[in-house]
XYZ file of C-alpha atoms in Angstrom:
428
model
C -14.346 30.481 13.289
C -13.702 29.948 9.579
C -16.684 30.849 7.423
C -17.423 29.697 3.876
C -18.049 32.548 1.462
C -20.440 32.585 -1.440
C -17.576 32.883 -3.886
C -16.415 29.410 -2.967
C -13.379 30.711 -1.094
C -12.869 30.492 2.637
C -11.130 32.828 5.045
C -8.012 31.687 6.850
C -7.140 32.655 10.453
C -5.000 35.564 9.218
C -7.921 37.015 7.254
C -6.729 36.034 3.776
C -8.732 33.878 1.413
C -7.972 30.360 0.262
C -9.743 28.134 -2.244
C -12.618 26.163 -0.796
C -12.310 22.432 -0.352
C -13.668 20.157 -3.100
C -17.268 19.158 -2.488
C -17.030 15.481 -3.437
C -20.308 14.136 -4.790
C -21.234 11.579 -7.449
C -18.667 12.740 -9.996
C -15.874 12.408 -7.431
C -16.935 8.837 -6.633
C -16.970 7.953 -10.355
C -13.439 9.315 -10.846
C -12.209 7.445 -7.780
C -13.983 4.227 -8.848
C -12.220 4.191 -12.233
C -8.853 4.925 -10.617
C -9.280 2.312 -7.907
C -10.282 -0.266 -10.536
C -6.835 0.351 -11.990
C -5.402 -0.301 -8.521
C -7.298 -3.603 -8.383
C -5.674 -4.594 -11.687
C -2.280 -3.595 -10.285
C -2.893 -6.027 -7.421
C -3.778 -8.707 -9.984
C -0.451 -8.155 -11.726
C 1.431 -7.992 -8.401
C 0.033 -11.253 -7.004
C -0.623 -13.169 -10.209
C 2.742 -14.897 -10.266
C 1.820 -16.843 -7.143
C -0.728 -19.016 -8.936
C 1.545 -19.319 -11.991
C 4.721 -20.223 -10.087
C 4.866 -23.927 -10.980
C 4.042 -23.326 -14.642
C 6.589 -20.490 -14.781
C 9.249 -22.780 -13.323
C 8.639 -25.322 -16.080
C 8.200 -22.727 -18.845
C 11.452 -20.883 -18.132
C 13.358 -23.967 -16.911
C 14.545 -22.360 -13.675
C 14.740 -23.498 -10.082
C 12.757 -22.144 -7.137
C 15.567 -19.808 -5.998
C 15.787 -17.987 -9.327
C 12.020 -17.996 -9.742
C 11.598 -16.336 -6.336
C 13.571 -13.366 -7.649
C 10.703 -12.412 -9.976
C 8.180 -11.300 -7.323
C 10.939 -9.919 -5.074
C 12.385 -7.853 -7.960
C 8.948 -6.465 -8.736
C 8.375 -5.528 -5.089
C 11.865 -4.011 -4.838
C 11.238 -1.851 -7.917
C 7.926 -0.787 -6.377
C 9.668 0.267 -3.162
C 12.584 2.098 -4.770
C 10.320 4.094 -7.091
C 7.935 5.413 -4.443
C 9.592 8.808 -4.003
C 10.299 9.334 -7.740
C 6.714 8.251 -8.452
C 5.426 10.747 -5.902
C 7.505 13.525 -7.436
C 6.238 12.597 -10.911
C 2.661 12.634 -9.635
C 3.229 16.117 -8.196
C 4.708 17.346 -11.485
C 2.248 15.846 -14.008
C -0.933 15.410 -11.981
C -2.675 12.094 -11.226
C -4.507 11.555 -14.528
C -1.507 11.255 -16.825
C 0.727 9.627 -14.221
C -1.904 6.974 -13.539
C -2.270 6.354 -17.276
C 1.521 6.037 -17.593
C 1.500 3.413 -14.864
C -1.207 1.433 -16.623
C 0.709 1.588 -19.929
C 3.890 0.354 -18.226
C 1.940 -2.605 -16.811
C 0.505 -3.304 -20.275
C 4.023 -3.449 -21.748
C 5.335 -5.565 -18.883
C 2.421 -7.997 -18.932
C 2.678 -8.425 -22.718
C 6.418 -9.057 -22.487
C 5.903 -11.539 -19.641
C 3.195 -13.392 -21.593
C 5.404 -13.800 -24.682
C 8.784 -14.136 -22.923
C 10.893 -16.902 -24.485
C 13.204 -17.090 -21.479
C 13.848 -15.901 -17.953
C 15.666 -12.726 -19.081
C 12.606 -11.368 -20.890
C 10.398 -12.473 -17.999
C 12.546 -10.457 -15.575
C 12.280 -7.408 -17.848
C 8.505 -7.852 -17.961
C 8.189 -8.034 -14.171
C 10.405 -4.935 -13.902
C 7.994 -2.978 -16.103
C 5.027 -4.284 -14.110
C 6.699 -3.135 -10.887
C 7.372 0.275 -12.442
C 3.722 0.673 -13.437
C 2.503 -0.635 -10.090
C 4.567 2.021 -8.321
C 2.649 4.790 -10.113
C -0.869 3.562 -9.429
C -1.612 3.634 -5.693
C -0.124 7.084 -5.034
C -2.290 8.620 -7.733
C -5.474 7.023 -6.437
C -4.629 8.600 -3.075
C -3.888 11.947 -4.763
C -7.244 11.904 -6.539
C -8.901 11.359 -3.163
C -7.138 14.481 -1.871
C -8.100 16.567 -4.897
C -11.734 15.476 -5.332
C -12.998 14.976 -1.759
C -13.167 17.311 1.248
C -10.530 16.809 3.935
C -13.014 15.136 6.273
C -13.646 12.399 3.668
C -10.005 11.673 2.892
C -9.525 9.006 5.562
C -12.691 7.206 4.418
C -11.660 7.189 0.750
C -8.119 6.106 1.674
C -9.572 3.293 3.746
C -11.849 2.179 0.921
C -8.849 2.220 -1.409
C -7.074 -0.115 0.989
C -10.145 -2.362 1.092
C -10.148 -2.659 -2.703
C -6.451 -3.506 -2.583
C -7.105 -6.122 0.083
C -9.900 -7.673 -1.954
C -7.577 -7.711 -4.945
C -4.878 -9.358 -2.845
C -7.243 -12.105 -1.755
C -9.437 -12.618 -4.807
C -7.510 -11.605 -7.900
C -5.533 -14.841 -8.156
C -8.609 -17.020 -8.748
C -9.526 -15.661 -12.245
C -5.928 -15.950 -13.402
C -5.641 -19.505 -12.063
C -8.816 -20.424 -13.963
C -7.530 -18.797 -17.161
C -4.185 -20.583 -16.916
C -5.990 -23.903 -16.649
C -8.465 -23.205 -19.441
C -6.596 -21.248 -22.131
C -2.916 -21.546 -21.208
C -0.067 -19.219 -20.326
C 0.051 -16.866 -23.322
C -3.699 -16.340 -23.673
C -4.178 -15.893 -19.915
C -1.543 -13.181 -19.528
C -2.471 -11.491 -22.799
C -6.046 -11.301 -21.481
C -4.862 -9.391 -18.414
C -2.774 -7.236 -20.764
C -5.834 -6.347 -22.852
C -7.903 -5.633 -19.741
C -5.199 -3.302 -18.435
C -5.003 -1.509 -21.810
C -8.767 -0.924 -21.703
C -8.432 0.432 -18.171
C -5.695 2.840 -19.302
C -8.065 4.160 -21.960
C -10.877 4.455 -19.424
C -8.591 6.441 -17.109
C -7.871 8.939 -19.881
C -11.557 9.237 -20.754
C -13.037 9.523 -17.258
C -10.416 10.655 -14.771
C -9.671 14.347 -14.386
C -7.144 15.889 -12.028
C -9.696 18.116 -10.324
C -13.389 19.067 -10.362
C -14.520 21.391 -13.139
C -15.301 24.183 -10.644
C -11.839 24.058 -9.069
C -10.174 26.602 -11.343
C -8.494 28.225 -8.370
C -6.854 25.031 -7.153
C -3.769 23.755 -8.935
C -3.206 19.997 -8.973
C 0.343 20.330 -10.277
C 3.075 21.469 -7.915
C 5.530 24.221 -8.732
C 8.701 22.533 -10.026
C 11.176 21.905 -7.206
C 14.126 19.553 -6.920
C 13.871 16.082 -5.438
C 15.930 17.245 -2.476
C 13.655 20.228 -1.820
C 10.551 18.024 -2.108
C 12.019 15.563 0.390
C 12.962 18.325 2.823
C 9.476 19.808 2.582
C 7.878 16.446 3.379
C 10.285 15.577 6.195
C 9.974 18.984 7.889
C 6.285 18.363 8.562
C 5.315 16.117 11.466
C 2.409 14.541 9.578
C 4.502 12.566 7.066
C 6.915 11.491 9.832
C 4.020 10.123 11.867
C 2.620 8.426 8.770
C 5.976 6.793 7.989
C 6.393 5.430 11.506
C 2.807 4.186 11.603
C 3.018 2.506 8.199
C 6.246 0.698 9.108
C 4.784 -0.451 12.417
C 1.348 -1.690 11.343
C 1.504 -2.469 7.614
C 4.738 -4.451 7.349
C 4.018 -7.465 9.626
C 1.068 -8.954 7.747
C 2.527 -7.933 4.385
C 5.523 -10.151 5.161
C 3.175 -13.002 6.032
C 1.098 -12.589 2.867
C 4.102 -12.190 0.571
C 5.879 -15.339 1.712
C 6.003 -16.561 5.301
C 2.388 -16.724 6.501
C 1.555 -20.099 4.948
C 4.831 -21.811 5.973
C 4.445 -20.468 9.517
C 0.890 -21.759 9.826
C 1.925 -25.207 8.555
C 5.418 -25.694 9.982
C 5.307 -23.273 12.890
C 1.794 -23.808 14.248
C 1.179 -27.293 12.849
C -1.983 -26.603 10.834
C -2.937 -28.850 7.930
C -2.133 -27.386 4.520
C -5.769 -26.897 3.509
C -6.605 -25.362 6.873
C -3.582 -23.050 6.649
C -4.573 -21.789 3.193
C -8.155 -21.144 4.305
C -6.962 -19.477 7.520
C -4.665 -17.107 5.657
C -7.483 -16.140 3.281
C -9.922 -15.554 6.148
C -7.368 -13.478 8.052
C -6.667 -11.333 4.984
C -10.340 -10.780 4.165
C -11.872 -10.773 7.640
C -10.679 -7.347 8.746
C -11.454 -5.423 5.563
C -14.830 -4.216 6.866
C -13.087 -2.248 9.659
C -11.446 0.338 7.386
C -14.595 2.213 6.232
C -15.839 2.617 9.807
C -12.465 3.881 10.996
C -12.332 6.222 8.003
C -15.689 7.711 8.950
C -14.581 8.067 12.570
C -11.321 9.801 11.631
C -13.170 12.132 9.252
C -15.583 13.203 11.966
C -13.145 13.160 14.878
C -9.601 13.780 13.568
C -8.119 13.577 17.052
C -9.100 9.908 17.184
C -6.278 9.178 14.713
C -3.535 9.514 17.288
C -5.093 7.157 19.817
C -5.999 4.612 17.153
C -2.447 4.754 15.806
C -0.784 4.502 19.215
C -3.051 1.702 20.431
C -2.632 -0.406 17.306
C 1.149 0.049 17.329
C 1.384 -0.920 20.998
C -0.820 -4.014 20.605
C 1.106 -5.178 17.538
C 4.454 -4.645 19.283
C 3.334 -6.620 22.326
C 1.985 -9.414 20.122
C 5.161 -9.814 18.095
C 7.312 -9.749 21.244
C 5.204 -12.580 22.671
C 5.478 -14.451 19.377
C 9.275 -14.535 19.504
C 9.845 -15.021 23.260
C 7.124 -17.585 24.088
C 8.951 -20.637 25.510
C 8.766 -23.550 23.079
C 6.866 -21.529 20.494
C 3.548 -19.702 20.708
C 0.427 -21.896 20.919
C -1.923 -21.927 17.956
C -4.419 -19.511 19.529
C -1.721 -16.943 20.345
C -0.111 -17.230 16.910
C -3.450 -16.781 15.157
C -4.348 -13.834 17.408
C -1.121 -12.014 16.519
C -1.699 -12.665 12.818
C -5.299 -11.449 13.107
C -4.230 -8.168 14.730
C -1.511 -7.838 12.087
C -4.142 -8.275 9.367
C -6.240 -5.498 10.908
C -3.119 -3.323 11.062
C -2.460 -3.815 7.363
C -6.098 -2.977 6.594
C -6.058 0.232 8.631
C -2.634 1.422 7.452
C -3.927 3.355 4.400
C -6.757 4.897 6.423
C -4.538 6.327 9.146
C -1.003 6.541 7.738
C -1.893 8.504 4.599
C -4.283 10.753 6.497
C -1.376 11.769 8.728
C 0.796 12.255 5.621
C -1.422 15.121 4.434
C -0.846 17.215 7.558
C 1.312 20.255 6.812
C 1.682 19.503 3.073
C -0.022 21.463 0.248
C -2.564 19.405 -1.677
C -0.518 19.894 -4.847
C 2.519 18.212 -3.267
C 1.103 15.229 -1.393
C 2.705 12.765 -3.825
C 6.196 12.815 -2.300
C 4.867 12.642 1.270
C 2.614 9.700 0.373
C 5.508 8.036 -1.444
C 7.686 8.272 1.669
C 4.929 6.752 3.804
C 4.369 3.903 1.359
C 8.101 3.323 1.038
C 8.590 3.035 4.799
C 6.126 0.179 5.172
C 7.150 -1.781 2.096
C 10.884 -1.351 2.755
C 10.389 -2.781 6.236
C 8.366 -5.679 4.820
C 10.954 -6.518 2.125
C 13.931 -6.366 4.488
C 12.238 -8.498 7.134
C 11.023 -11.010 4.546
C 14.558 -11.485 3.215
C 16.015 -11.616 6.730
C 13.501 -14.265 7.814
C 14.397 -16.382 4.788
C 18.122 -16.127 5.511
C 17.595 -17.116 9.153
C 15.349 -20.053 8.272
C 17.918 -21.224 5.710
C 20.561 -21.375 8.447
C 18.407 -23.106 11.096
C 17.024 -26.640 11.339
C 13.486 -27.232 10.087
C 11.755 -26.902 13.461
C 8.729 -24.882 14.640
C 10.903 -22.858 17.025
C 13.027 -21.627 14.104
C 10.219 -19.271 13.113
C 10.548 -17.470 16.440
C 14.137 -16.569 15.596
C 13.267 -15.792 11.967
C 10.620 -13.312 13.102
C 12.978 -11.395 15.419
C 13.778 -8.772 12.713
C 10.072 -8.041 12.238
C 9.578 -7.875 16.002
C 12.472 -5.408 16.371
C 11.327 -3.147 13.512
C 7.723 -3.135 14.767
C 8.782 -2.131 18.280
C 11.239 0.482 16.967
C 8.696 1.996 14.557
C 6.095 2.107 17.330
C 8.575 3.877 19.625
C 9.171 6.480 16.887
C 5.419 6.775 16.425
C 4.952 7.573 20.123
C 7.785 10.125 19.956
C 6.401 11.943 16.912
C 2.791 11.921 18.119
C 3.400 12.895 21.735
C 6.259 15.377 21.303
C 5.335 19.031 21.302
C 5.093 20.604 17.802
C 7.995 22.823 16.865
C 7.215 26.528 16.818
């Protein structure tokens, strides 16, 4: 059995010594709290355009099709930059990379607030997407560097909860500001708040605890290709990628674009009821993540059965959603969306905990970036595919069944890969 030594080191199975795990404690929670507040602001920037869509359409004199490119471009930039952002986080450490992300969002938000036309607005959303891509991975890295391994799933889950709260609640302050002080003042206010947060990150956040002199938070320089090979050779990141694609993507697609139209046109709910239902679904499952995080921390083997069960239930639900004759009834449709919402909530808790397996703590950025990229890439592709299918079909409730076939197929395929990676015997 591994014993902890008084020097702070621990012995490994081969008799050598390795640095002890970080102890966590109050200082660790303060560092994480400041970083995760930056993540909350990133969610405000990511979702803020939704409440400003009509005003943006009038301000920039563009139609709905061109306007829809703004959030999709931002999300696409976020997806494409996940691996480079992870590599940058491994090279520079989380403190400076997180601050760089905040500064990029400051520049993008300022440009968007003052944009005289759609071209400048697009450039602003690009910068916001670039900054957004740097934030989440570094909050996760700080959790790995400041908390013991058994706490990582809990802190990852709490990070996801904060993101979920930001997804649900962050639009309301911006909507109020737009109505009270107007476009420029509202977005410049979020710009100033983000600038203050960047300063707070530099003042409070540190890459590692003060007593962790033996643990490096910056990886030895390696090429992008070598970093990718290192991450993809380990089973943990592969499991995390499959799990994230299977359980995070479905409800993300619904929240980004198609949840509200499906509830109204597919299930026949009234508009007010649909909006309230979507909010309740998004917020209702957030409380699950901390409990699952505690369970995974205490019983790591529970991860695999939680992951497999959730993937199987989601796959079965989405298959029923697309094959139900005449369209799924309201209760069945809401049940599938509810399970999907729980899947999105638990994705950070489980997926990123798997991603740490077999990867040095100083190089978790690339592995986490691959996991994040898998889920968001699936969500973006299925969102676009659903829109193209709905565009080609008549405006009928049954059209959503066909439009959701791509998401059904990717969920089943990702779950099949998840079962393969989890249940196959480890390579010698």
